[in-house]
């Protein structure tokens, strides 16, 4: 089944384009760049299924023409991009420059959006996408907006994280959270009730930016707005973990132990595991992610911040932090909570009971 | 059109007791009359007439998507081209009308007179896939005086 | 600003009404509308083919029992014409998957419905016989006429029977220039209007055995020439010496353009499609009429 490949234009030229805009697996790439499937369907694993498979009739005839049409359009868009690039060189004005850069990014998305290889990667290989490419960020953002963002906002609102901790949130980043309690790579769904064993060690975050980001600084806070305040017959907020000046970029988005070990200054307050009191029901633990303007003020240190009765609104306003993402989980007293208290040398827990009226 | 129940009734009404069976099929443990009814009903069943689901492998799915995208782009370009052409024609009409009004109002008035009874001519041909035997009618003679002519 | 503009405009009108000796011409865009449907591009052809194949693959099984009564001759003929696929059988290994036959159709693939041949003539489809042209013979084979005529093969550009899927436009060689036929508007025929002047002019140069239908009384465009017969592009020039040529659209319905010997100004004529017009006429002239011509 010999076949002539589809046209080799701009989408096969990697002089000015990133290698990540192509499919890595050579046999898959060959299948996508050929009118038919020269070696059968390589995404089907079982050989029985491979033998059974039949491509739709006529697809091999029309596909090269369709590829050519889209590639020609992409080529003309790349010409526009090079014109804008020249303009950028001469323009000095900041607002004009940011406008041109935005325009350039939109054109770059448009030029690669229909490239079959890019589409393949962004539909079937979402875990290993090169997020420095605008087109992949675009596809990831679309995917995030279609489900994950809505889910997160729904959980934040129904669990009243908004407005119990911060007034509102316009989400810009995708915040993923996992705990190192086992080796299974499971991201926590927002709002889940976790056992004290799971939350006994500090979590790792993945913060996925959808705009171009190079060494931006981030602050992460974990607060519990359900700490009982018996004297005032109310609840207060406790700060469980505070991280500052965390440097992240598009392709380096993980905040884990390894990264925190390398720059110990970024830990503002050490991790305090959730130890809910008995009979107090579920306690909410809100994770807030902020983007910083620059480095945080040096006067903010471990000693200047109080863990208990922490006022998060005041802290955010004082440091000009912009909330861009959030996450939430819940904890409840279980049989292991006392062990966690011992592990961290915390005082024994209180037992609440219903007061007599 | 008709319900299964009514069909069963009409079919059973016509079933005569058969004298013998050539071979035995007892897949459902039915008597031959009922089995015949089941067979006849199955002719009407949609599931037996539907083809298998069309499942594309990932590569072919991408190719299909590419083809559909290219098609929509092709259509869009075509429509945009036609619209720009119409826009230009409209502008040039406007320009000509303004020009005519400024230099010769009398001709402008005649050009904008309402054309009563103006109809699309019946003789004009609608395009067909293949030409007629006589492609063009040459032997035309103008109507004699007194008849209407546009 | 608005007011000044209006003033000048009204002033200009006032002057022109008094001096109606500004040269005006009326020009006719005479077109022959397509006789057959338009040719489709290669991309369209392949796309339609792909869609049709998909549709046939997803089509429900042809309900033979609905169209053919059981036990009739028609049913037998139809059944004999079909190519029935190999059914599944126990103990047989099918490497490309087991056939899934229902009502004589393999549900994994498209169904090919073959109609039984009724006409013996369709076997020798390629041969043209004398009986084909015997129009009194009702039993003659049905055969479609060619979309390409002999005038296409000869490239006879004066014929109305060329380029059937395209719109043809009449161009004449008037005073050494290839252009749409144009006629002077004189003070004595001014009362009839631009469209009438153009139609009448056409009959003077091309004979009166022609049936045309003008689309509208009003002009579709205007072209301005300076005293040296050069096209002017800027619009604000209100010179007395400028000639204005108004273009009127019209369709030819029957008859033909027969060049009259008595006329000296027109030496030749052609029926051309848009691309050929582009090659033939002056570039500046074409830039003015480009958008008026149909792509198909």
mmCIF file with all atom_site columns, N, CA and C in Angstrom, chain B residues 100 104-115, chain C residues 189-197 216-219:
data_model
loop_
_atom_site.group_PDB
_atom_site.id
_atom_site.type_symbol
_atom_site.label_atom_id
_atom_site.label_alt_id
_atom_site.label_comp_id
_atom_site.label_asym_id
_atom_site.label_entity_id
_atom_site.label_seq_id
_atom_site.pdbx_PDB_ins_code
_atom_site.Cartn_x
_atom_site.Cartn_y
_atom_site.Cartn_z
_atom_site.occupancy
_atom_site.B_iso_or_equiv
_atom_site.pdbx_formal_charge
_atom_site.auth_seq_id
_atom_site.auth_comp_id
_atom_site.auth_asym_id
_atom_site.auth_atom_id
_atom_site.pdbx_PDB_model_num
ATOM 1  N N  . UNK B 1 100 ? -25.126 60.424 -12.302 1.00 0.00 ? 100 UNK B N  1
ATOM 2  C CA . UNK B 1 100 ? -26.158 60.727 -13.300 1.00 0.00 ? 100 UNK B CA 1
ATOM 3  C C  . UNK B 1 100 ? -27.052 61.868 -12.814 1.00 0.00 ? 100 UNK B C  1
ATOM 4  N N  . UNK B 1 104 ? -27.137 64.974 -15.260 1.00 0.00 ? 104 UNK B N  1
ATOM 5  C CA . UNK B 1 104 ? -28.320 65.016 -16.116 1.00 0.00 ? 104 UNK B CA 1
ATOM 6  C C  . UNK B 1 104 ? -29.553 64.530 -15.357 1.00 0.00 ? 104 UNK B C  1
ATOM 7  N N  . UNK B 1 105 ? -30.244 65.392 -14.667 1.00 0.00 ? 105 UNK B N  1
ATOM 8  C CA . UNK B 1 105 ? -31.387 64.988 -13.832 1.00 0.00 ? 105 UNK B CA 1
ATOM 9  C C  . UNK B 1 105 ? -32.509 64.328 -14.638 1.00 0.00 ? 105 UNK B C  1
ATOM 10 N N  . UNK B 1 106 ? -32.648 64.694 -15.880 1.00 0.00 ? 106 UNK B N  1
ATOM 11 C CA . UNK B 1 106 ? -33.712 64.143 -16.694 1.00 0.00 ? 106 UNK B CA 1
ATOM 12 C C  . UNK B 1 106 ? -33.495 62.638 -16.914 1.00 0.00 ? 106 UNK B C  1
ATOM 13 N N  . UNK B 1 107 ? -32.254 62.296 -17.305 1.00 0.00 ? 107 UNK B N  1
ATOM 14 C CA . UNK B 1 107 ? -31.930 60.890 -17.502 1.00 0.00 ? 107 UNK B CA 1
ATOM 15 C C  . UNK B 1 107 ? -32.033 60.129 -16.187 1.00 0.00 ? 107 UNK B C  1
ATOM 16 N N  . UNK B 1 108 ? -31.681 60.810 -15.115 1.00 0.00 ? 108 UNK B N  1
ATOM 17 C CA . UNK B 1 108 ? -31.758 60.182 -13.794 1.00 0.00 ? 108 UNK B CA 1
ATOM 18 C C  . UNK B 1 108 ? -33.196 59.827 -13.459 1.00 0.00 ? 108 UNK B C  1
ATOM 19 N N  . UNK B 1 109 ? -34.084 60.716 -13.788 1.00 0.00 ? 109 UNK B N  1
ATOM 20 C CA . UNK B 1 109 ? -35.501 60.485 -13.516 1.00 0.00 ? 109 UNK B CA 1
ATOM 21 C C  . UNK B 1 109 ? -36.031 59.290 -14.317 1.00 0.00 ? 109 UNK B C  1
ATOM 22 N N  . UNK B 1 110 ? -35.640 59.244 -15.571 1.00 0.00 ? 110 UNK B N  1
ATOM 23 C CA . UNK B 1 110 ? -36.077 58.112 -16.413 1.00 0.00 ? 110 UNK B CA 1
ATOM 24 C C  . UNK B 1 110 ? -35.510 56.807 -15.869 1.00 0.00 ? 110 UNK B C  1
ATOM 25 N N  . UNK B 1 111 ? -34.251 56.871 -15.439 1.00 0.00 ? 111 UNK B N  1
ATOM 26 C CA . UNK B 1 111 ? -33.594 55.657 -14.933 1.00 0.00 ? 111 UNK B CA 1
ATOM 27 C C  . UNK B 1 111 ? -34.270 55.146 -13.672 1.00 0.00 ? 111 UNK B C  1
ATOM 28 N N  . UNK B 1 112 ? -34.918 56.037 -12.914 1.00 0.00 ? 112 UNK B N  1
ATOM 29 C CA . UNK B 1 112 ? -35.542 55.611 -11.663 1.00 0.00 ? 112 UNK B CA 1
ATOM 30 C C  . UNK B 1 112 ? -37.050 55.477 -11.742 1.00 0.00 ? 112 UNK B C  1
ATOM 31 N N  . UNK B 1 113 ? -37.581 55.573 -12.954 1.00 0.00 ? 113 UNK B N  1
ATOM 32 C CA . UNK B 1 113 ? -39.017 55.383 -13.113 1.00 0.00 ? 113 UNK B CA 1
ATOM 33 C C  . UNK B 1 113 ? -39.400 53.964 -12.738 1.00 0.00 ? 113 UNK B C  1
ATOM 34 N N  . UNK B 1 114 ? -40.575 53.829 -12.146 1.00 0.00 ? 114 UNK B N  1
ATOM 35 C CA . UNK B 1 114 ? -41.018 52.486 -11.809 1.00 0.00 ? 114 UNK B CA 1
ATOM 36 C C  . UNK B 1 114 ? -41.394 51.742 -13.073 1.00 0.00 ? 114 UNK B C  1
ATOM 37 N N  . UNK B 1 115 ? -40.919 50.515 -13.223 1.00 0.00 ? 115 UNK B N  1
ATOM 38 C CA . UNK B 1 115 ? -41.196 49.758 -14.439 1.00 0.00 ? 115 UNK B CA 1
ATOM 39 C C  . UNK B 1 115 ? -42.394 48.859 -14.180 1.00 0.00 ? 115 UNK B C  1
ATOM 40 N N  . UNK C 2 189 ? -32.213 62.037 -28.492 1.00 0.00 ? 189 UNK C N  1
ATOM 41 C CA . UNK C 2 189 ? -32.759 60.777 -27.983 1.00 0.00 ? 189 UNK C CA 1
ATOM 42 C C  . UNK C 2 189 ? -32.699 60.697 -26.456 1.00 0.00 ? 189 UNK C C  1
ATOM 43 N N  . UNK C 2 190 ? -32.470 61.836 -25.830 1.00 0.00 ? 190 UNK C N  1
ATOM 44 C CA . UNK C 2 190 ? -32.310 61.860 -24.388 1.00 0.00 ? 190 UNK C CA 1
ATOM 45 C C  . UNK C 2 190 ? -33.580 61.419 -23.656 1.00 0.00 ? 190 UNK C C  1
ATOM 46 N N  . UNK C 2 191 ? -34.727 61.644 -24.255 1.00 0.00 ? 191 UNK C N  1
ATOM 47 C CA . UNK C 2 191 ? -35.988 61.373 -23.573 1.00 0.00 ? 191 UNK C CA 1
ATOM 48 C C  . UNK C 2 191 ? -36.264 59.887 -23.378 1.00 0.00 ? 191 UNK C C  1
ATOM 49 N N  . UNK C 2 192 ? -35.567 59.046 -24.144 1.00 0.00 ? 192 UNK C N  1
ATOM 50 C CA . UNK C 2 192 ? -35.879 57.616 -24.042 1.00 0.00 ? 192 UNK C CA 1
ATOM 51 C C  . UNK C 2 192 ? -35.161 56.933 -22.875 1.00 0.00 ? 192 UNK C C  1
ATOM 52 N N  . UNK C 2 193 ? -34.143 57.521 -22.354 1.00 0.00 ? 193 UNK C N  1
ATOM 53 C CA . UNK C 2 193 ? -33.465 56.916 -21.207 1.00 0.00 ? 193 UNK C CA 1
ATOM 54 C C  . UNK C 2 193 ? -32.265 56.082 -21.609 1.00 0.00 ? 193 UNK C C  1
ATOM 55 N N  . UNK C 2 194 ? -31.364 55.884 -20.655 1.00 0.00 ? 194 UNK C N  1
ATOM 56 C CA . UNK C 2 194 ? -30.082 55.216 -20.945 1.00 0.00 ? 194 UNK C CA 1
ATOM 57 C C  . UNK C 2 194 ? -30.282 53.793 -21.458 1.00 0.00 ? 194 UNK C C  1
ATOM 58 N N  . UNK C 2 195 ? -31.200 53.060 -20.816 1.00 0.00 ? 195 UNK C N  1
ATOM 59 C CA . UNK C 2 195 ? -31.352 51.647 -21.181 1.00 0.00 ? 195 UNK C CA 1
ATOM 60 C C  . UNK C 2 195 ? -31.868 51.501 -22.602 1.00 0.00 ? 195 UNK C C  1
ATOM 61 N N  . UNK C 2 196 ? -32.769 52.407 -22.985 1.00 0.00 ? 196 UNK C N  1
ATOM 62 C CA . UNK C 2 196 ? -33.349 52.325 -24.333 1.00 0.00 ? 196 UNK C CA 1
ATOM 63 C C  . UNK C 2 196 ? -32.289 52.684 -25.376 1.00 0.00 ? 196 UNK C C  1
ATOM 64 N N  . UNK C 2 197 ? -31.487 53.690 -25.068 1.00 0.00 ? 197 UNK C N  1
ATOM 65 C CA . UNK C 2 197 ? -30.427 54.104 -25.994 1.00 0.00 ? 197 UNK C CA 1
ATOM 66 C C  . UNK C 2 197 ? -29.462 52.958 -26.236 1.00 0.00 ? 197 UNK C C  1
ATOM 67 N N  . UNK C 2 216 ? -32.466 46.449 -15.613 1.00 0.00 ? 216 UNK C N  1
ATOM 68 C CA . UNK C 2 216 ? -33.016 47.622 -14.946 1.00 0.00 ? 216 UNK C CA 1
ATOM 69 C C  . UNK C 2 216 ? -32.825 48.851 -15.811 1.00 0.00 ? 216 UNK C C  1
ATOM 70 N N  . UNK C 2 217 ? -33.605 49.861 -15.523 1.00 0.00 ? 217 UNK C N  1
ATOM 71 C CA . UNK C 2 217 ? -33.420 51.144 -16.208 1.00 0.00 ? 217 UNK C CA 1
ATOM 72 C C  . UNK C 2 217 ? -32.158 51.845 -15.749 1.00 0.00 ? 217 UNK C C  1
ATOM 73 N N  . UNK C 2 218 ? -31.811 51.585 -14.496 1.00 0.00 ? 218 UNK C N  1
ATOM 74 C CA . UNK C 2 218 ? -30.725 52.364 -13.898 1.00 0.00 ? 218 UNK C CA 1
ATOM 75 C C  . UNK C 2 218 ? -29.374 51.717 -14.184 1.00 0.00 ? 218 UNK C C  1
ATOM 76 N N  . UNK C 2 219 ? -28.337 52.529 -14.300 1.00 0.00 ? 219 UNK C N  1
ATOM 77 C CA . UNK C 2 219 ? -27.024 52.001 -14.641 1.00 0.00 ? 219 UNK C CA 1
ATOM 78 C C  . UNK C 2 219 ? -26.391 51.225 -13.494 1.00 0.00 ? 219 UNK C C  1
#
